[in-house]
Tab-separated table of C-alpha atoms in Angstrom:
chain	number	residue	atom	x	y	z
A	1	UNK	CA	-5.042	8.778	-33.702
A	2	UNK	CA	-6.414	10.997	-31.060
A	3	UNK	CA	-8.375	11.686	-27.966
A	4	UNK	CA	-11.125	13.876	-26.554
A	5	UNK	CA	-8.833	16.746	-25.605
A	6	UNK	CA	-7.786	18.017	-28.984
A	7	UNK	CA	-10.773	17.230	-31.173
A	8	UNK	CA	-8.854	15.082	-33.650
A	9	UNK	CA	-11.023	12.199	-35.040
A	10	UNK	CA	-10.470	8.700	-33.719
A	11	UNK	CA	-9.784	6.307	-36.483
A	12	UNK	CA	-12.141	3.377	-36.763
A	13	UNK	CA	-9.358	0.792	-36.424
A	14	UNK	CA	-7.939	2.521	-33.312
A	15	UNK	CA	-4.321	2.553	-34.525
A	16	UNK	CA	-1.890	3.162	-31.742
A	17	UNK	CA	0.053	6.384	-31.364
A	18	UNK	CA	3.624	7.381	-32.070
A	19	UNK	CA	4.676	9.017	-28.841
A	20	UNK	CA	7.909	11.024	-28.404
A	21	UNK	CA	9.328	11.263	-24.870
A	22	UNK	CA	11.427	14.352	-24.301
A	23	UNK	CA	12.869	14.011	-20.811
A	24	UNK	CA	15.905	12.924	-18.829
A	25	UNK	CA	17.107	9.347	-18.939
A	26	UNK	CA	18.093	7.677	-15.677
A	27	UNK	CA	20.552	4.807	-15.682
A	28	UNK	CA	19.679	3.418	-12.236
A	29	UNK	CA	16.058	3.960	-11.190
A	30	UNK	CA	12.567	3.983	-12.706
A	31	UNK	CA	11.982	7.672	-13.313
A	32	UNK	CA	11.398	9.990	-16.273
A	33	UNK	CA	11.884	8.244	-19.591
A	34	UNK	CA	12.965	4.983	-17.951
A	35	UNK	CA	9.494	4.884	-16.317
A	36	UNK	CA	7.512	6.093	-19.287
A	37	UNK	CA	8.908	3.790	-21.976
A	38	UNK	CA	7.641	0.460	-20.556
A	39	UNK	CA	4.164	1.936	-19.821
A	40	UNK	CA	3.664	3.312	-23.340
A	41	UNK	CA	5.079	0.186	-24.928
A	42	UNK	CA	2.916	-2.172	-22.881
A	43	UNK	CA	-0.148	-0.096	-23.892
A	44	UNK	CA	0.809	-0.768	-27.499
A	45	UNK	CA	2.097	2.659	-28.494
A	46	UNK	CA	5.232	3.214	-30.582
A	47	UNK	CA	7.779	4.940	-28.330
A	48	UNK	CA	10.555	7.328	-29.351
A	49	UNK	CA	12.959	9.288	-27.100
A	50	UNK	CA	14.917	12.576	-27.045
A	51	UNK	CA	16.913	12.681	-23.816
A	52	UNK	CA	17.343	16.134	-22.251
A	53	UNK	CA	19.973	14.792	-19.879
A	54	UNK	CA	21.620	11.514	-18.817
A	55	UNK	CA	21.602	10.876	-15.075
A	56	UNK	CA	23.461	8.034	-13.498
A	57	UNK	CA	20.809	7.337	-10.806
A	58	UNK	CA	17.908	8.944	-8.957
A	59	UNK	CA	18.621	12.021	-6.850
A	60	UNK	CA	17.637	10.506	-3.418
A	61	UNK	CA	20.855	8.532	-3.403
A	62	UNK	CA	22.687	11.789	-2.842
A	63	UNK	CA	25.444	11.269	-5.390
A	64	UNK	CA	24.988	11.234	-9.138
A	65	UNK	CA	26.615	12.033	-12.454
A	66	UNK	CA	24.831	14.094	-15.115
A	67	UNK	CA	25.420	14.839	-18.806
A	68	UNK	CA	23.307	17.559	-20.436
A	69	UNK	CA	22.404	17.022	-24.110
A	70	UNK	CA	21.399	20.448	-25.473
A	71	UNK	CA	23.812	20.265	-28.382
A	72	UNK	CA	22.615	16.795	-29.279
A	73	UNK	CA	18.984	17.959	-29.178
A	74	UNK	CA	19.701	20.754	-31.631
A	75	UNK	CA	21.318	18.387	-34.081
A	76	UNK	CA	18.671	15.700	-33.632
A	77	UNK	CA	15.777	18.027	-34.254
A	78	UNK	CA	17.492	19.335	-37.364
A	79	UNK	CA	17.872	15.829	-38.771
A	80	UNK	CA	14.319	14.878	-37.818
A	81	UNK	CA	12.920	17.894	-39.684
A	82	UNK	CA	14.993	16.987	-42.750
A	83	UNK	CA	13.728	13.447	-42.551
A	84	UNK	CA	10.124	14.513	-42.056
A	85	UNK	CA	9.555	12.603	-38.853
A	86	UNK	CA	6.076	13.098	-37.261
A	87	UNK	CA	4.540	12.133	-33.914
A	88	UNK	CA	0.961	11.780	-32.721
A	89	UNK	CA	1.965	12.986	-29.263
A	90	UNK	CA	4.921	14.511	-27.474
A	91	UNK	CA	5.477	14.323	-23.726
A	92	UNK	CA	8.058	16.597	-22.124
A	93	UNK	CA	9.655	16.497	-18.683
A	94	UNK	CA	12.817	17.915	-17.165
A	95	UNK	CA	14.601	20.609	-19.125
A	96	UNK	CA	18.316	21.135	-18.459
A	97	UNK	CA	18.509	24.741	-19.660
A	98	UNK	CA	16.499	27.679	-21.006
A	99	UNK	CA	18.049	27.193	-24.452
A	100	UNK	CA	16.895	23.559	-24.375
A	101	UNK	CA	13.378	24.545	-23.303
A	102	UNK	CA	13.199	27.179	-26.111
A	103	UNK	CA	14.252	24.595	-28.734
A	104	UNK	CA	11.904	21.924	-27.524
A	105	UNK	CA	9.002	24.429	-27.203
A	106	UNK	CA	9.522	25.667	-30.761
A	107	UNK	CA	9.613	22.069	-32.029
A	108	UNK	CA	6.333	21.372	-30.103
A	109	UNK	CA	4.706	24.404	-31.629
A	110	UNK	CA	5.613	23.173	-35.126
A	111	UNK	CA	4.370	19.675	-34.436
A	112	UNK	CA	1.224	20.950	-32.727
A	113	UNK	CA	0.396	22.921	-35.886
A	114	UNK	CA	0.478	19.546	-37.703
A	115	UNK	CA	-1.940	17.902	-35.215
A	116	UNK	CA	0.420	16.578	-32.540
A	117	UNK	CA	-0.870	16.470	-28.935
A	118	UNK	CA	1.573	18.149	-26.484
A	119	UNK	CA	1.710	16.969	-22.883
A	120	UNK	CA	3.981	18.879	-20.434
A	121	UNK	CA	5.177	17.738	-17.003
A	122	UNK	CA	6.911	20.853	-15.517
A	123	UNK	CA	9.471	18.936	-13.385
A	124	UNK	CA	10.902	21.420	-10.819
A	125	UNK	CA	10.263	20.493	-7.242
A	126	UNK	CA	8.065	19.051	-4.466
A	127	UNK	CA	7.064	19.657	-0.844
A	128	UNK	CA	7.282	23.391	-1.343
A	129	UNK	CA	10.910	23.507	-2.591
A	130	UNK	CA	12.805	23.363	-5.867
A	131	UNK	CA	14.795	20.163	-6.610
A	132	UNK	CA	18.567	20.386	-6.213
A	133	UNK	CA	20.060	22.116	-9.205
A	134	UNK	CA	16.777	23.927	-10.121
A	135	UNK	CA	16.532	27.729	-9.905
A	136	UNK	CA	14.616	30.701	-11.225
A	137	UNK	CA	15.786	29.794	-14.758
A	138	UNK	CA	14.141	26.397	-14.349
A	139	UNK	CA	10.822	28.111	-13.621
A	140	UNK	CA	11.200	30.223	-16.758
A	141	UNK	CA	11.958	27.055	-18.732
A	142	UNK	CA	8.764	25.426	-17.605
A	143	UNK	CA	6.651	28.500	-18.220
A	144	UNK	CA	8.008	28.364	-21.810
A	145	UNK	CA	6.947	24.737	-22.067
A	146	UNK	CA	3.449	25.378	-20.688
A	147	UNK	CA	2.933	27.970	-23.388
A	148	UNK	CA	2.756	25.158	-25.942
A	149	UNK	CA	0.858	22.555	-23.822
A	150	UNK	CA	-2.505	21.007	-24.532
A	151	UNK	CA	-2.304	19.393	-21.081
A	152	UNK	CA	0.128	19.867	-18.213
A	153	UNK	CA	0.685	17.890	-14.976
A	154	UNK	CA	2.309	20.098	-12.282
A	155	UNK	CA	2.260	18.962	-8.662
A	156	UNK	CA	1.071	21.478	-6.092
A	157	UNK	CA	4.600	22.802	-5.482
A	158	UNK	CA	5.193	23.292	-9.208
A	159	UNK	CA	1.863	24.986	-9.747
A	160	UNK	CA	2.718	27.450	-6.969
A	161	UNK	CA	6.185	28.056	-8.489
A	162	UNK	CA	4.726	28.584	-11.952
A	163	UNK	CA	2.130	31.089	-10.730
A	164	UNK	CA	4.052	32.878	-7.887
A	165	UNK	CA	1.455	31.729	-5.372
A	166	UNK	CA	2.728	30.947	-1.864
A	167	UNK	CA	2.924	27.247	-0.924
A	168	UNK	CA	0.731	26.259	2.030
A	169	UNK	CA	1.844	23.237	4.123
A	170	UNK	CA	-1.589	22.998	5.634
A	171	UNK	CA	-3.305	22.770	2.258
A	172	UNK	CA	-5.796	24.963	0.445
A	173	UNK	CA	-9.525	25.330	-0.016
A	174	UNK	CA	-11.462	24.124	-3.049
A	175	UNK	CA	-11.846	27.700	-4.219
A	176	UNK	CA	-8.080	28.256	-3.960
A	177	UNK	CA	-7.431	25.048	-5.837
A	178	UNK	CA	-9.701	26.167	-8.696
A	179	UNK	CA	-8.015	29.541	-8.862
A	180	UNK	CA	-4.594	27.893	-8.903
A	181	UNK	CA	-5.739	25.739	-11.842
A	182	UNK	CA	-6.975	28.822	-13.641
A	183	UNK	CA	-3.718	30.701	-13.079
A	184	UNK	CA	-1.784	27.731	-14.553
A	185	UNK	CA	-4.116	27.804	-17.560
A	186	UNK	CA	-3.346	31.472	-18.137
A	187	UNK	CA	0.255	30.578	-18.753
A	188	UNK	CA	-0.912	28.746	-21.802
A	189	UNK	CA	-1.847	25.136	-21.174
A	190	UNK	CA	-5.375	24.318	-22.416
A	191	UNK	CA	-6.151	21.650	-19.807
A	192	UNK	CA	-4.453	21.198	-16.398
A	193	UNK	CA	-4.105	18.494	-13.804
A	194	UNK	CA	-2.538	19.415	-10.444
A	195	UNK	CA	-1.444	16.563	-8.241
A	196	UNK	CA	-0.323	16.204	-4.592
A	197	UNK	CA	-2.806	18.682	-3.189
A	198	UNK	CA	-4.439	18.848	0.194
A	199	UNK	CA	-7.824	20.435	-0.469
A	200	UNK	CA	-10.177	21.086	2.444
A	201	UNK	CA	-8.150	18.620	4.474
A	202	UNK	CA	-8.306	15.807	1.941
A	203	UNK	CA	-5.645	14.589	-0.525
A	204	UNK	CA	-6.886	15.208	-4.050
A	205	UNK	CA	-6.072	15.784	-7.712
A	206	UNK	CA	-7.689	18.896	-9.194
A	207	UNK	CA	-8.053	19.727	-12.833
A	208	UNK	CA	-9.680	21.405	-15.758
A	209	UNK	CA	-10.776	19.808	-19.036
A	210	UNK	CA	-10.872	22.416	-21.762
A	211	UNK	CA	-12.910	20.077	-23.957
A	212	UNK	CA	-15.788	20.032	-21.448
A	213	UNK	CA	-15.074	23.424	-20.028
A	214	UNK	CA	-15.338	21.980	-16.474
A	215	UNK	CA	-13.190	21.702	-13.361
A	216	UNK	CA	-12.961	18.436	-11.517
A	217	UNK	CA	-11.653	17.217	-8.140
A	218	UNK	CA	-10.764	13.628	-7.457
A	219	UNK	CA	-9.897	12.600	-3.789
A	220	UNK	CA	-7.564	9.778	-2.929
A	221	UNK	CA	-6.119	7.985	0.139
A	222	UNK	CA	-2.436	8.748	0.583
A	223	UNK	CA	-0.049	5.936	1.358
A	224	UNK	CA	2.802	7.502	3.467
A	225	UNK	CA	5.830	6.305	1.504
A	226	UNK	CA	7.949	8.091	-1.101
A	227	UNK	CA	9.071	6.722	-4.442
A	228	UNK	CA	10.767	8.791	-7.134
A	229	UNK	CA	9.072	8.508	-10.475
A	230	UNK	CA	5.457	8.262	-9.293
A	231	UNK	CA	4.549	11.491	-11.161
A	232	UNK	CA	6.019	10.051	-14.324
A	233	UNK	CA	3.966	6.910	-13.921
A	234	UNK	CA	0.794	8.908	-13.264
A	235	UNK	CA	1.189	11.214	-16.324
A	236	UNK	CA	2.233	8.349	-18.654
A	237	UNK	CA	-0.881	6.302	-17.824
A	238	UNK	CA	-3.059	9.352	-18.477
A	239	UNK	CA	-1.349	10.122	-21.777
A	240	UNK	CA	-1.502	6.534	-22.938
A	241	UNK	CA	-5.215	6.287	-22.130
A	242	UNK	CA	-5.988	9.716	-23.749
A	243	UNK	CA	-4.246	8.620	-26.912
A	244	UNK	CA	-6.498	5.560	-26.850
A	245	UNK	CA	-9.559	7.897	-26.820
A	246	UNK	CA	-10.432	7.827	-23.106
A	247	UNK	CA	-11.825	11.027	-21.519
A	248	UNK	CA	-9.629	13.084	-19.238
A	249	UNK	CA	-11.463	12.580	-15.960
A	250	UNK	CA	-11.765	8.867	-16.492
A	251	UNK	CA	-8.116	8.538	-17.546
A	252	UNK	CA	-7.041	10.539	-14.465
A	253	UNK	CA	-9.059	8.336	-12.085
A	254	UNK	CA	-7.610	5.195	-13.710
A	255	UNK	CA	-4.105	6.503	-13.264
A	256	UNK	CA	-4.797	7.314	-9.624
A	257	UNK	CA	-6.158	3.859	-8.952
A	258	UNK	CA	-3.280	2.037	-10.712
A	259	UNK	CA	-0.632	4.177	-9.058
A	260	UNK	CA	-2.246	3.617	-5.625
A	261	UNK	CA	-2.143	-0.106	-6.204
A	262	UNK	CA	1.541	-0.113	-7.322
A	263	UNK	CA	2.595	1.976	-4.349
A	264	UNK	CA	0.741	-0.257	-1.965
A	265	UNK	CA	2.262	-3.428	-3.462
A	266	UNK	CA	5.833	-1.977	-3.103
A	267	UNK	CA	5.539	0.094	0.080
A	268	UNK	CA	7.751	-2.383	1.978
A	269	UNK	CA	10.557	-2.464	-0.621
A	270	UNK	CA	13.979	-2.047	1.040
A	271	UNK	CA	15.363	0.358	-1.567
A	272	UNK	CA	12.677	2.806	-2.443
A	273	UNK	CA	15.199	5.190	-4.120
A	274	UNK	CA	15.100	2.940	-7.259
A	275	UNK	CA	11.439	3.759	-7.763
A	276	UNK	CA	8.617	1.299	-8.439
A	277	UNK	CA	9.608	-1.822	-10.452
A	278	UNK	CA	7.126	-1.001	-13.179
A	279	UNK	CA	7.606	-4.093	-15.378
A	280	UNK	CA	6.291	-6.372	-12.665
A	281	UNK	CA	2.891	-4.665	-12.737
A	282	UNK	CA	2.169	-3.758	-16.310
A	283	UNK	CA	-0.626	-6.265	-16.583
A	284	UNK	CA	-2.740	-3.947	-14.467
A	285	UNK	CA	-2.777	-1.222	-17.134
């Protein structure tokens, strides 16, 4: 099972993919793996998980408990190799330590050599700042992950952190956006999508499709509310559609349209810290 990006042949019967989610698991809130699982499942893919960390609730609540799982990952990957488990695609998100990132990156390299598509969301920060608990080590972790990526999904802040380019509150020009994409590509990811950009005064997603060898820019209308987990929703819809054989630009536009609709439907929710109640809207996928 495959998509345009990595040149694997689509099977005539369009079998669904086995997708492994390597990310944190949130107990209260629709972010990371808790947001990705229902999307992939509804789209018909087989979903598997490898949690990098357990988090009691989303960060905006201000108080939370966390449990890192590096030791568990090491044992799990050993057992999976012994059992010969394979996946059609792997998506990665937050990494709790450099050791964790190195183990996961090595596993992704091994799986990629067998034909697995690797999708990386370098979760680090937003609005020009690192998330609480993230530091220079986190940036090194994510550069390690990008070195094995077929496609990555940094937001504008994360792209700046990865490339050591200053963040500009006022936004950037189209030429600067293209150069930022190219610098992210030089870290290792074949294709790139950068979200949350202001480009020539307009909100937009900018990217590069290594299959077509072309850059693209897709504008959107921003809805001025904040939900945790929107990036996870966006990337999951794209991955699910790519694994179904859709082209990158089309999959990206679909994800933007669906996410815009979901944000608009929930913009008046009293508790936005929980994220978007994904299960109520899956029929739009």
